XYZ file of C-alpha atoms in Angstrom:
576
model
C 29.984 92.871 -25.041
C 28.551 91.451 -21.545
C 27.318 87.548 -22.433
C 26.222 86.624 -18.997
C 22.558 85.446 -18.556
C 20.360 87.821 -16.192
C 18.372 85.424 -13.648
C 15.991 82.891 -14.742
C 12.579 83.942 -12.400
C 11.015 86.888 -13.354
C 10.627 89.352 -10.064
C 7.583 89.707 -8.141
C 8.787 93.211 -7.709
C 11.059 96.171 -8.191
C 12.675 95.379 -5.166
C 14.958 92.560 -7.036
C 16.708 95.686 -9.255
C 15.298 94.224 -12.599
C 13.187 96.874 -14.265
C 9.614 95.906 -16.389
C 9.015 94.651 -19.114
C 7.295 97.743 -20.109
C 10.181 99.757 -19.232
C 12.861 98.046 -20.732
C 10.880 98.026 -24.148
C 10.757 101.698 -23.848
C 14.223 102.044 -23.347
C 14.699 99.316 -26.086
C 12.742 101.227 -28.580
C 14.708 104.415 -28.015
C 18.255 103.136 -28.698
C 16.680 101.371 -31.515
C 15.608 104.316 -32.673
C 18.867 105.976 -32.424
C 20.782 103.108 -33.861
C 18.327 103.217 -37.202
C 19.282 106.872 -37.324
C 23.187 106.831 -36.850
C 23.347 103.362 -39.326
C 22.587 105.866 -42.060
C 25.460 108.283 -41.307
C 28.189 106.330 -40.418
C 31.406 106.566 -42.538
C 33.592 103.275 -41.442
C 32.648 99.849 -42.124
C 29.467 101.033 -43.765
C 29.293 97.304 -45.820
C 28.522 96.041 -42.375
C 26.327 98.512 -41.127
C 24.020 98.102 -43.886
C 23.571 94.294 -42.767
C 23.593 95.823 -39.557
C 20.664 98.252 -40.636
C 18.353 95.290 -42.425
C 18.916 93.399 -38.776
C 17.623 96.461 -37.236
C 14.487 96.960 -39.075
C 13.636 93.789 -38.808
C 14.284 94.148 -35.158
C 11.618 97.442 -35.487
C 8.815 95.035 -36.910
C 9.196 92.173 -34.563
C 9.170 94.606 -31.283
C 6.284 96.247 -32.584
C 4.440 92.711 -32.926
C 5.352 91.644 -29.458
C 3.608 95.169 -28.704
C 0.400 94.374 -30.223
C 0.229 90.897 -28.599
C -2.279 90.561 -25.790
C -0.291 88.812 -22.732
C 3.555 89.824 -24.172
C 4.285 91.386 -20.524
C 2.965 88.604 -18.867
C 5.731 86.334 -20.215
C 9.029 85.450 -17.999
C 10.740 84.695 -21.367
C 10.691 88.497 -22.291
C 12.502 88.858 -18.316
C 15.493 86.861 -20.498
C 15.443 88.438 -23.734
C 14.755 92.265 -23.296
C 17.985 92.794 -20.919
C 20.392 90.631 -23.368
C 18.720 92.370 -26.441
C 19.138 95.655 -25.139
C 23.090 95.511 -23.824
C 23.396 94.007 -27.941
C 21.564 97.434 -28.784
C 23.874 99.337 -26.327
C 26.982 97.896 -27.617
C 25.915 98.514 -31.292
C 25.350 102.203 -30.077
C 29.135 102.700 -28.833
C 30.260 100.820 -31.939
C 28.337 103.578 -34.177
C 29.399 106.383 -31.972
C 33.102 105.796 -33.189
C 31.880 104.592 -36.637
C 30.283 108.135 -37.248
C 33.796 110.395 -36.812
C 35.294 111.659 -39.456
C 38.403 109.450 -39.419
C 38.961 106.883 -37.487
C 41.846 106.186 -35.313
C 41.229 102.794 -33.530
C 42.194 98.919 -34.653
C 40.465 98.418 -37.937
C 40.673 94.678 -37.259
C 39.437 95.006 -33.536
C 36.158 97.458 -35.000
C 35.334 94.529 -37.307
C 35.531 91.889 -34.943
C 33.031 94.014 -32.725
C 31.062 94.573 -35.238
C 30.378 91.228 -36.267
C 30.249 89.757 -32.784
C 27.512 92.335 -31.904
C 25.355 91.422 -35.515
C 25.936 87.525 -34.497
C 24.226 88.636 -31.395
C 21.507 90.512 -32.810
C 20.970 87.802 -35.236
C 20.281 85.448 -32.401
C 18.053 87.476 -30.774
C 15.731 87.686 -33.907
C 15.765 84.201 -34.561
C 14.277 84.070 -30.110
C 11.812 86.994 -30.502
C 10.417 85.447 -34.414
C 10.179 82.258 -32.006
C 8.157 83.120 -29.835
C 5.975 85.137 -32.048
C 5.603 82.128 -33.950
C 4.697 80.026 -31.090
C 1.946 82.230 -30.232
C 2.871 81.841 -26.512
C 2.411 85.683 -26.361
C -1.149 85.504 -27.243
C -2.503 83.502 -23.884
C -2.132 84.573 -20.488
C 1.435 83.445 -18.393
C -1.133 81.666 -16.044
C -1.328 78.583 -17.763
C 2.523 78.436 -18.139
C 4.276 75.014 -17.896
C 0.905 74.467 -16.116
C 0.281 71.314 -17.531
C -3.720 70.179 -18.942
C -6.163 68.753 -17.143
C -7.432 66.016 -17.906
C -10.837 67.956 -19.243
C -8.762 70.192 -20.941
C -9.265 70.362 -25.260
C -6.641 69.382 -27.962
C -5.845 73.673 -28.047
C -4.772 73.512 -24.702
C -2.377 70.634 -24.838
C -0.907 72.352 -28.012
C -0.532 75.529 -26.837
C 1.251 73.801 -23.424
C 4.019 72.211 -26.226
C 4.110 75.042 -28.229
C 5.065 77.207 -24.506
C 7.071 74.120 -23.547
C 9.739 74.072 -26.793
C 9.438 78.002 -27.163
C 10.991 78.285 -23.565
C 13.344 75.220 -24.323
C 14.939 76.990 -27.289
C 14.873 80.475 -26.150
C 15.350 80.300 -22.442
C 18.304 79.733 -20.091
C 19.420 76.666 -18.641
C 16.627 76.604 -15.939
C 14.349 77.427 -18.276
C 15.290 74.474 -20.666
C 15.444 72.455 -17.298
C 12.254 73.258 -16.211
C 10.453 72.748 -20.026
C 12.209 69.684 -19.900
C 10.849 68.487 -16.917
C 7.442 69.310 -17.589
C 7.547 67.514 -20.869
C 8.752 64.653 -19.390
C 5.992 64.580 -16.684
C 3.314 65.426 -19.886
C 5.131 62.001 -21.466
C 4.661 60.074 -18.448
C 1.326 60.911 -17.126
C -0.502 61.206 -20.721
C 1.440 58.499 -22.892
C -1.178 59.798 -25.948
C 0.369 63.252 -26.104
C 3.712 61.956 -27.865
C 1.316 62.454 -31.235
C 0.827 66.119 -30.008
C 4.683 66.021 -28.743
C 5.817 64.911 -32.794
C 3.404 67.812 -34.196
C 4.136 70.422 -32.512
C 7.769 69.984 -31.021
C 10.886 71.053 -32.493
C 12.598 67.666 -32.391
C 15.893 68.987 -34.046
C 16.435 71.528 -31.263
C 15.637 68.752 -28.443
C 18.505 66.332 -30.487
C 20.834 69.280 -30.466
C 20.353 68.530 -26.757
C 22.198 65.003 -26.736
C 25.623 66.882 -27.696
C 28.275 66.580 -25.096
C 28.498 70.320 -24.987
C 25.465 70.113 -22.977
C 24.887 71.420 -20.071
C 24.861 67.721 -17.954
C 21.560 68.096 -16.300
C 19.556 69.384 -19.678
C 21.830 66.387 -21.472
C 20.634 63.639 -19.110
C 16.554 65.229 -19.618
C 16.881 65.210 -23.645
C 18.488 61.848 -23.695
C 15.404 60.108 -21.467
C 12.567 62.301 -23.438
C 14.355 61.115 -26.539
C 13.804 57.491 -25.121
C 10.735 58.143 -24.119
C 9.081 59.569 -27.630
C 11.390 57.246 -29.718
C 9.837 53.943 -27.535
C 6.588 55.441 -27.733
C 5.115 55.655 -31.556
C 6.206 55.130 -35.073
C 5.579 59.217 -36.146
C 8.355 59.778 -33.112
C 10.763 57.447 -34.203
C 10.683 58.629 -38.004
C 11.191 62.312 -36.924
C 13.921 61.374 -34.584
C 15.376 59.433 -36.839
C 15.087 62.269 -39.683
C 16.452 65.223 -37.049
C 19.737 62.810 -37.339
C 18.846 61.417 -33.908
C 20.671 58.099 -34.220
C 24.310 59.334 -34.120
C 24.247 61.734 -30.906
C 22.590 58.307 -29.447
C 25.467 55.889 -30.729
C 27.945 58.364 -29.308
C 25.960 58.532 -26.181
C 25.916 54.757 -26.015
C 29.413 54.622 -26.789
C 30.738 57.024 -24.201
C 27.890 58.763 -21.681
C 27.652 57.769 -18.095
C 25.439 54.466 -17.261
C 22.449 55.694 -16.806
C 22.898 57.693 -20.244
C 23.754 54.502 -21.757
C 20.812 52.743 -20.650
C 18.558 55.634 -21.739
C 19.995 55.971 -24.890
C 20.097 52.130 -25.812
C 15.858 52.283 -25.723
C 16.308 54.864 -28.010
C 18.500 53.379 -30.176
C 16.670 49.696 -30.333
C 13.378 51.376 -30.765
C 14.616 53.517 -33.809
C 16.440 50.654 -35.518
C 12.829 48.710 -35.194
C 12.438 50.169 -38.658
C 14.160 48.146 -41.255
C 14.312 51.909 -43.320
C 16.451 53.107 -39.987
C 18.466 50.030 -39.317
C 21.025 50.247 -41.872
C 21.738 53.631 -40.641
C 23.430 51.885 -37.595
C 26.480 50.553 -40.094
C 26.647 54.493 -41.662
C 27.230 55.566 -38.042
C 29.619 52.538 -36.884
C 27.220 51.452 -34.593
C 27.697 47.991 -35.021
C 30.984 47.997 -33.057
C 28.997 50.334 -30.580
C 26.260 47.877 -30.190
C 28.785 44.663 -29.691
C 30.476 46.403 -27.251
C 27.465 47.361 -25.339
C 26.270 43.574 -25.334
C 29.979 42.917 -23.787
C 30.188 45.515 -21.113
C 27.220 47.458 -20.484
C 24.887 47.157 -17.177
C 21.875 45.099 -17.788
C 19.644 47.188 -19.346
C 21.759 48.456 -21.358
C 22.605 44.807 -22.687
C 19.015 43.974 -23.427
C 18.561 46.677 -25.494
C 21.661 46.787 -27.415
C 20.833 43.232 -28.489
C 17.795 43.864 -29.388
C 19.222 46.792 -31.646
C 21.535 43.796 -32.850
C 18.492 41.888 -33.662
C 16.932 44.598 -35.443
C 20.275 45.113 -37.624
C 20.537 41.050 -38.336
C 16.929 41.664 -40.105
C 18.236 43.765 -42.692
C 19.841 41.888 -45.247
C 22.252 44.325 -46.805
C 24.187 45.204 -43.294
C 23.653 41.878 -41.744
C 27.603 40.411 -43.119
C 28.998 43.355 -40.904
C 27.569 41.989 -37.631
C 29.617 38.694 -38.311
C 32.756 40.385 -39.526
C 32.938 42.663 -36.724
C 31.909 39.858 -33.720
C 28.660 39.895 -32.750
C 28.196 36.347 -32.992
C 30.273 35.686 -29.861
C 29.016 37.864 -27.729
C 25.465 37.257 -28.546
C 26.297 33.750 -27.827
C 27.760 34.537 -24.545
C 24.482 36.874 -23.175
C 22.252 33.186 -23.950
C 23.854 31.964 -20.799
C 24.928 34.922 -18.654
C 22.450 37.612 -19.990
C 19.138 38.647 -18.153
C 15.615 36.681 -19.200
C 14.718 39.398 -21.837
C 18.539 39.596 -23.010
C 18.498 35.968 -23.316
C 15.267 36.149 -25.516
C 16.480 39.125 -27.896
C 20.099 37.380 -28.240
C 18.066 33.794 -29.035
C 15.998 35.772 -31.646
C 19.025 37.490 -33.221
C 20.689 33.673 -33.402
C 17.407 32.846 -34.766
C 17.378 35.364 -37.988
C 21.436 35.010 -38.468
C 21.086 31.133 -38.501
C 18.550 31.255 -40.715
C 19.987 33.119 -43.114
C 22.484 30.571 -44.593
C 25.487 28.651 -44.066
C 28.239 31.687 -42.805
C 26.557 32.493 -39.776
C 25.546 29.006 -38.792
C 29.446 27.790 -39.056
C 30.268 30.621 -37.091
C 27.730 30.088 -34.323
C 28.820 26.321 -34.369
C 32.247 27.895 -33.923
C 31.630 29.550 -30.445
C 30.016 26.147 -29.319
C 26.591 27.665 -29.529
C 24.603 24.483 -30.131
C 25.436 23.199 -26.349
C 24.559 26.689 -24.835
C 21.626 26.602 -27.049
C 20.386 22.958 -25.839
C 21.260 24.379 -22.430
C 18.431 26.866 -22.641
C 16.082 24.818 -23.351
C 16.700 22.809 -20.630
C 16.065 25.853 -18.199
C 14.389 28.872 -19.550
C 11.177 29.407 -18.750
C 10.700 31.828 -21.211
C 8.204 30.157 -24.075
C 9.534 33.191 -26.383
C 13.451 32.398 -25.734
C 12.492 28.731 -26.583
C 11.042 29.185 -29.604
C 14.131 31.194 -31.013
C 16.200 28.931 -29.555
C 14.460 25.873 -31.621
C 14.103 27.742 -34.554
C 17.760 28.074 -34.445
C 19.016 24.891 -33.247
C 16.433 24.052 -36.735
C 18.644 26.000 -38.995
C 21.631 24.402 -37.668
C 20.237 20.657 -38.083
C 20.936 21.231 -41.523
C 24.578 20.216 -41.128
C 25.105 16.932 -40.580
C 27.507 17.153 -37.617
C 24.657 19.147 -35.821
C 22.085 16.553 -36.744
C 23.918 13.724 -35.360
C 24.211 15.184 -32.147
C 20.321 16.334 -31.814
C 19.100 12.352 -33.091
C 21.302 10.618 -30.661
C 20.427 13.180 -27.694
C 17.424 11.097 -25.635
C 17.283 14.369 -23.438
C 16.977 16.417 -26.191
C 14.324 14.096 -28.372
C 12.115 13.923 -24.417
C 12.082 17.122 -24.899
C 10.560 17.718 -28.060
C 8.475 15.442 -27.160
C 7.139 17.526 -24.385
C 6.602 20.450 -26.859
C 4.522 18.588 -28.922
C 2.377 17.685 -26.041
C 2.238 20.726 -23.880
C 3.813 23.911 -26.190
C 2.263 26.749 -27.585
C 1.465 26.184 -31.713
C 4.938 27.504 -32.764
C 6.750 25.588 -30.487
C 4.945 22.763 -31.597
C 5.478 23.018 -35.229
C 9.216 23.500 -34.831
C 9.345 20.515 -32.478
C 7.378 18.253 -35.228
C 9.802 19.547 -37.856
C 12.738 18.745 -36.088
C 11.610 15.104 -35.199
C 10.615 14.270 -38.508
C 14.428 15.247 -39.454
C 16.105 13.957 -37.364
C 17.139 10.272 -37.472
C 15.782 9.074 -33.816
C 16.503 5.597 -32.454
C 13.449 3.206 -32.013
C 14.181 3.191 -28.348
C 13.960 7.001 -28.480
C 10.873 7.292 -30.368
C 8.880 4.388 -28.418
C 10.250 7.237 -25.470
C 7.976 9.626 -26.922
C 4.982 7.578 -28.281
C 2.577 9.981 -26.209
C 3.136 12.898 -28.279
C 1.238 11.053 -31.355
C -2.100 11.973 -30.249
C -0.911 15.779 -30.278
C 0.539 15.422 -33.469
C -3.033 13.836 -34.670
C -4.316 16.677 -33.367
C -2.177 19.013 -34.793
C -3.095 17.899 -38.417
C -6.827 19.090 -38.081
C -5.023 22.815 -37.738
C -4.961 24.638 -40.981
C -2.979 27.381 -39.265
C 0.126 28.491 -39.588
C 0.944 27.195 -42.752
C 3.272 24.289 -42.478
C 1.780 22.725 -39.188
C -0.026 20.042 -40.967
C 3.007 19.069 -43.040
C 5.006 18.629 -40.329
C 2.522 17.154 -37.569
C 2.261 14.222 -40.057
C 5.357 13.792 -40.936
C 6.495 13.674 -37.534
C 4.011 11.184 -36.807
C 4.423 9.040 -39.752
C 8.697 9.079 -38.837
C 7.179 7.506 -35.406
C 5.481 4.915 -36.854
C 8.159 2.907 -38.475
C 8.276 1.086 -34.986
C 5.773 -1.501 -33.958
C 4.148 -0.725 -30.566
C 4.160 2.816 -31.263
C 1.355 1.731 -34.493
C -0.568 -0.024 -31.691
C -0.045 2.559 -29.138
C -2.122 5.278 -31.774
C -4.751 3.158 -32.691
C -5.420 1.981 -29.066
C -6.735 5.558 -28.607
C -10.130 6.269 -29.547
C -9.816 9.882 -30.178
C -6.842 9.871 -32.502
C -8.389 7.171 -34.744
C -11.392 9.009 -34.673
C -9.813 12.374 -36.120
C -8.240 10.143 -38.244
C -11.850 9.162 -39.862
C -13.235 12.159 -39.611
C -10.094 13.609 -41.537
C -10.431 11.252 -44.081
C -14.202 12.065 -44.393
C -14.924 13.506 -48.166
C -17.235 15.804 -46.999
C -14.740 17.190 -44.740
C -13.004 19.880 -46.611
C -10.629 21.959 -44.281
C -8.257 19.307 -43.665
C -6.186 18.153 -46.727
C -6.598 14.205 -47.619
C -2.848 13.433 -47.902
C -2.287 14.112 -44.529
C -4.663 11.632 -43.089
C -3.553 8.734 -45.644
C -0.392 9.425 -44.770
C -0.875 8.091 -41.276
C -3.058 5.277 -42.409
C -0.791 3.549 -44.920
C 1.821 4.081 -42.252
C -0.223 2.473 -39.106
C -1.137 -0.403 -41.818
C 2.432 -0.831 -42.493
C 3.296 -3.347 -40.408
C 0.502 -5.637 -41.307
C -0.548 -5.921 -37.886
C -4.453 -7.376 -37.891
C -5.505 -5.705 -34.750
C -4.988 -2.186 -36.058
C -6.293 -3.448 -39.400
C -9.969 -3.796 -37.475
C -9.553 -1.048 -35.022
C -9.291 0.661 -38.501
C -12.164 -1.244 -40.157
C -14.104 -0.703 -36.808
C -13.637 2.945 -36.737
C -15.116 3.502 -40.531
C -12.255 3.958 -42.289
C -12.877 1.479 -45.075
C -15.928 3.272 -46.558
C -13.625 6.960 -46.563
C -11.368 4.895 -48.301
C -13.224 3.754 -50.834
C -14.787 6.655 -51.327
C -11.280 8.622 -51.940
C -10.021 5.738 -54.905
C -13.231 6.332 -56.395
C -12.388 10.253 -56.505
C -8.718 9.598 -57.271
C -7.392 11.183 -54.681
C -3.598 10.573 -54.492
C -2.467 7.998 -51.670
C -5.974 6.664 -50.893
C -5.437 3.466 -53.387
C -2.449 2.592 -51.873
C -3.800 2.968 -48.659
C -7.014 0.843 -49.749
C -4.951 -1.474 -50.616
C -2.507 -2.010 -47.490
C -5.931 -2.279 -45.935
C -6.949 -4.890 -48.245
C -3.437 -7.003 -47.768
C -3.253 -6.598 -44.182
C -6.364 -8.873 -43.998
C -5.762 -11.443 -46.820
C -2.133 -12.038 -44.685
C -4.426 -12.557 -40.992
C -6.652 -14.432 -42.917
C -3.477 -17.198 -45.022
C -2.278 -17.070 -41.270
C -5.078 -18.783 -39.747
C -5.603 -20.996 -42.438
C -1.642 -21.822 -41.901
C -2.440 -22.387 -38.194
C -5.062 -24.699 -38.911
C-alpha cells in the first residue's frame, strides 16, 4: 500500500499533475461505491470485511457531509487527504478482487496482514475527515486560512483561526503542522490574551504528542516553545497541560533535548510545578534528579528555571525529603555564588522554604558551608528580593547555636543589619529587627548601630505585616541595655515624640505594650536627663493615664519614672 505523502501546497493549476478536488471525490465516490458492493459478496476473510464494511459506510456519510459543506473545495487539507484516502480505497479494491474468487490460492497470513493494514488506514482517515468536519474549517472560505485576525476582528474569528490552526496541525503533513505551528506561535506572541482562546479551543493532547522524540525535529522544537509559551502564560494553560500528561515529555526533554530544548522546556516545567496540585507530580516522574542535574550543568537559563522548579517542589511538604536525599541542597548552594542574578534569587528562596522547614535541611545546608556563601550575598547582591531570602534563611539557621555565635560576634554582619533597618524595604526590615533582637550583640557593636533606633521607633507605629511591631521593639529595647545608646534616642525629638503619641490612650492602632516597652527600658538606667526629656515630652500624663486603665507594663513604667527622679533628687541632696 503506497504511504508516501503527496505535496503539501495545493496547485494553482492542472499543470502540477494533481487532479481537483472535485475530481478526485468523484473518482473517490465510485470505488467507494464498488467497494460497498463487493464487501457483501466476498467469501474469504468475511469477519474482516464486515469491519471493513461498517468503516466504509461510515466513510459514505462523512464524504457526503464534506459535499454539502459550503467552502470543502476551497480547502488545501482535502489536496492531502483525498489522494491518500483514495490509494486506501484502491488497495481495499484489489484486496476484494481476490477476496471474491471462489477459492483462494494466495498466503492466508499475507491477505490478513493486508487487510488489516489497509482498515488501520482507513480508520485513520475517518478519524482526519470527522476532524475537520468537526472543526467546521469547511464551512468558511480558504481565504482567511492561517491568515491570522486583525486586530478589529470578533471573538468568531479568532476561534475559527484556532479551530483551522489545530485541524491542519493534526491532519496535515509535516509542513502543514510546521506552518500551523508557526502561526500559533506568532498568534501567542503578538496577542498574549488569545492563550484563553488557545486552552478552549486547542487540542492540547495532540500538541503534547508533539514533544515525543519521534518527532519530526523542526515540529519538536515549535511544540516544545508553544508549550512554554501557553504553560508561562495562564493558570487554565498550565492545568490542561498538566492534565494532557504534559510534565513527563518535558522532564525527558529537560533531561536529554538539545540546549535550546532544554531551556524551552525548563519554563515549561517551572511554570507548571507553580501549582502545589502539579508539583508533586515532579517526584512521580523522577524529576527531581532531572531538575538537580539541570541546576549543575545546564546553560543559564536553563539553571534559573530549573531552580525555580526546585523551589516550587521544596513548597510541597510531602515531596520536599526527596530534594535532600537526592542532593539538591548542594547544588542550590553552589548557584548562590556562581549562578546568574535571578538564579541566585530562586536558589536563595528555595534555601529560604527548606531552612525553614526544620532542623534536617538546616544541618545539611550548614554542611555545604552555606552560612558563609549566604553572608557573602549579602554583602554584594543588589538584588532586594535575593536579600530577603537570604535573611530569612540565615534567620532559620540562627536557631542553632553554632550559627548564632557566628552572626552576634560578626561587626560586618550586625553594620549590616543595621543598614536594613534604616534604609530596607518593610520585609527586610522586619527580618533584620528579628535577627538583632536574637542575637547576643556586643555593646561596642550595638553603640555601632545606635542610628537604626529611630527606624525601629518608627517601625512600631506600623500595624502591617503582622510581627513588625513585635520585633521593631524588641530590637530596640535589646539596644538599650547600653548607656549612650538611651541618650542617643531620647536626644531625638521625633522618636520621643512617636513615643508619646504611641502611648496616647486615645490612640488606638498602635498596641500600648510596645511603647512601654521602650520607656521602662530608656528609664532603665536611671539617667535624669532622659527622665525630663521624658517628663518634657508628656509622657507622664499617658502614663498615668494607662495605670489608671490597668494596662499591663504602664505601672512599672510609672514607676521607673517615679524612681529615676527620687535617685537625681537624694543625689543632689548628697552633693550638698
Amino acid at each position: 500500500m503506497p504511504t508516501s505523502e503527496p505535496p503539501q501546497t495545493p496547485p494553482s493549476s492542472e499543470k502540477s499533475g494533481i487532479q481537483p478536488p472535485q475530481t478526485l471525490l468523484d473518482l473517490i465516490t465510485g470505488v467507494l461505491s464498488i467497494l460497498l458492493l463487493s464487501s457483501l459478496t466476498v467469501r474469504s476473510f468475511v469477519g474482516r470485511w464486515q469491519v471493513v464494511r461498517s468503516k466504509l459506510c461510515t466513510l459514505q456519510s462523512s464524504l457526503s457531509s464534506i459535499a454539502e459543506s459550503p467552502h470543502w473545495n476551497d480547502n488545501s487539507l482535502l489536496h492531502t487527504l483525498f489522494p491518500s484516502l483514495l490509494s486506501t480505497l484502491q488497495r481495499l479494491k484489489a484486496l476484494s478482487d481476490q477476496c471474491t474468487l471462489s477459492s483462494f490460492a494466495g498466503g492466508k497470513l499475507l491477505m490478513q496482514s493486508d487487510l488489516d493494514m489497509a482498515s488501520s488506514s482507513l480508520s485513520s482517515h475517518l478519524h482526519d475527515l470527522d476532524l475537520l468536519l468537526r472543526s467546521g474549517v469547511l464551512h468558511q472560505s480558504s481565504a482567511i486560512v492561517l491568515s491570522q485576525p486583525g486586530p478589529g476582528s470578533g471573538k468568531d474569528d479568532l476561534v475559527f483561526f484556532i479551530r483551522d490552526l489545530f485541524t491542519r496541525l493534526q491532519i496535515g503533513g509535516i509542513e502543514f503542522k510546521r506552518k500551523a505551528l508557526e502561526s500559533l506561535l506568532q498568534l501567542l506572541d503578538k496577542d498574549k490574551k488569545s492563550t484563553a482562546v488557545v486552552a478552549k479551543e486547542g487540542n492540547f493532547g495532540y500538541l503534547i504528542s508533539l514533544l515525543e522524540v519521534n518527532s519530526q525535529p523542526l515540529i519538536r522544537e515549535q511544540a516544545v516553545l508553544a508549550v512554554s509559551i501557553l504553560a508561562s502564560s495562564s493558570e487554565d494553560s498550565r492545568k490542561i497541560i498538566f492534565e494532557e500528561g504534559g510534565l513527563g515529555p518535558l522532564l525527558r526533554i529537560l533531561e536529554t533535548g538539545s540546549i535550546p530544548l532544554k531551556e524551552k522546556a525548563a519554563i515549561a516545567v517551572e511554570a507548571i510545578t507553580a501549582d502545589p496540585e502539579n508539583a508533586w507530580a515532579i517526584s512521580a516522574y523522577g524529576g527531581v534528579s532531572v531538575l538537580i542535574e539541570a541546576c549543575r550543568s545546564g546553560s543559564q537559563p536553563t539553571q534559573i528555571h530549573a531552580v525555580g522548579a526546585l523551589r516550587n517542589v521544596a513548597s510541597v511538604e510531602d515531596i520536599r525529603m526527596a530534594l535532600g536525599e537526592e542532593g539538591a541542597v548542594p547544588v542550590t548552594v553552589q548557584l548562590l555564588v556562581s549562578g546568574s542574578t535571578a538564579a541566585q534569587e530562586k536558589a536563595a528562596n528555595c534555601l529560604s522554604i527548606l531552612a525553614s522547614s526544620g532542623e534536617y535541611f538546616r544541618a545539611l545546608i550548614i554542611q555545604e558551608k552555606g552560612l558563609p556563601r549566604l553572608m557573602h550575598v549579602i554583602q554584594d547582591s543588589l538584588s532586594s528580593d535575593t536579600i530577603e531570602h537570604v535573611l530569612s534563611t540565615i534567620s532559620s539557621l540562627s536557631v542553632k547555636d553554632s550559627v548564632s555565635r557566628i552572626l552576634s560576634s560578626s561587626t560586618v554582619f550586625i553594620i549590616q543589619l543595621g543598614e536594613f533597618i534604616k534604609h530596607g524595604n518593610m520585609i527586610l526590615q522586619q527580618i533584620s529587627a528579628s535577627l538583632l533582637s536574637k542575637l547576643s550583640v556586643s555593646d561596642g557593636n550595638k553603640r555601632a548601630i545606635s542610628s537604626c533606633m529611630c527606624s525601629l521607633v518608627k517601625l512600631m507605629e506600623s500595624p502591617k505585616p503582622v510581627g513588625l511591631q513585635d520585633a521593631a521593639a524588641e530590637a530596640i529595647v535589646s539596644l538599650l541595655t547600653v548607656r549612650s545608646n538611651r541618650k542617643d534616642l531620647v536626644r531625638d525629638e521625633k522618636s520621643v515624640m512617636r513615643l508619646v503619641q504611641m502611648l496616647d490612650p486615645k490612640n488606638e492602632v498602635v498596641s500600648k505594650k510596645y511603647p512601654l516597652m521602650v520607656v521602662t527600658a530608656v528609664l532603665g538606667g536611671g539617667s535624669d536627663g532622659c527622665r525630663k526629656r521624658l517628663v518634657a515630652a508628656g509622657v507622664t500624663k499617658h502614663l498615668q493615664s494607662l495605670t489608671e486603665m490597668e494596662v499591663t507594663g504602664a505601672k512599672k513604667a510609672l514607676q521607673r519614672l517615679a524612681r529615676s527622679r527620687l535617685k537625681t533628687i537624694f543625689s543632689r541632696a548628697w552633693r550638698e
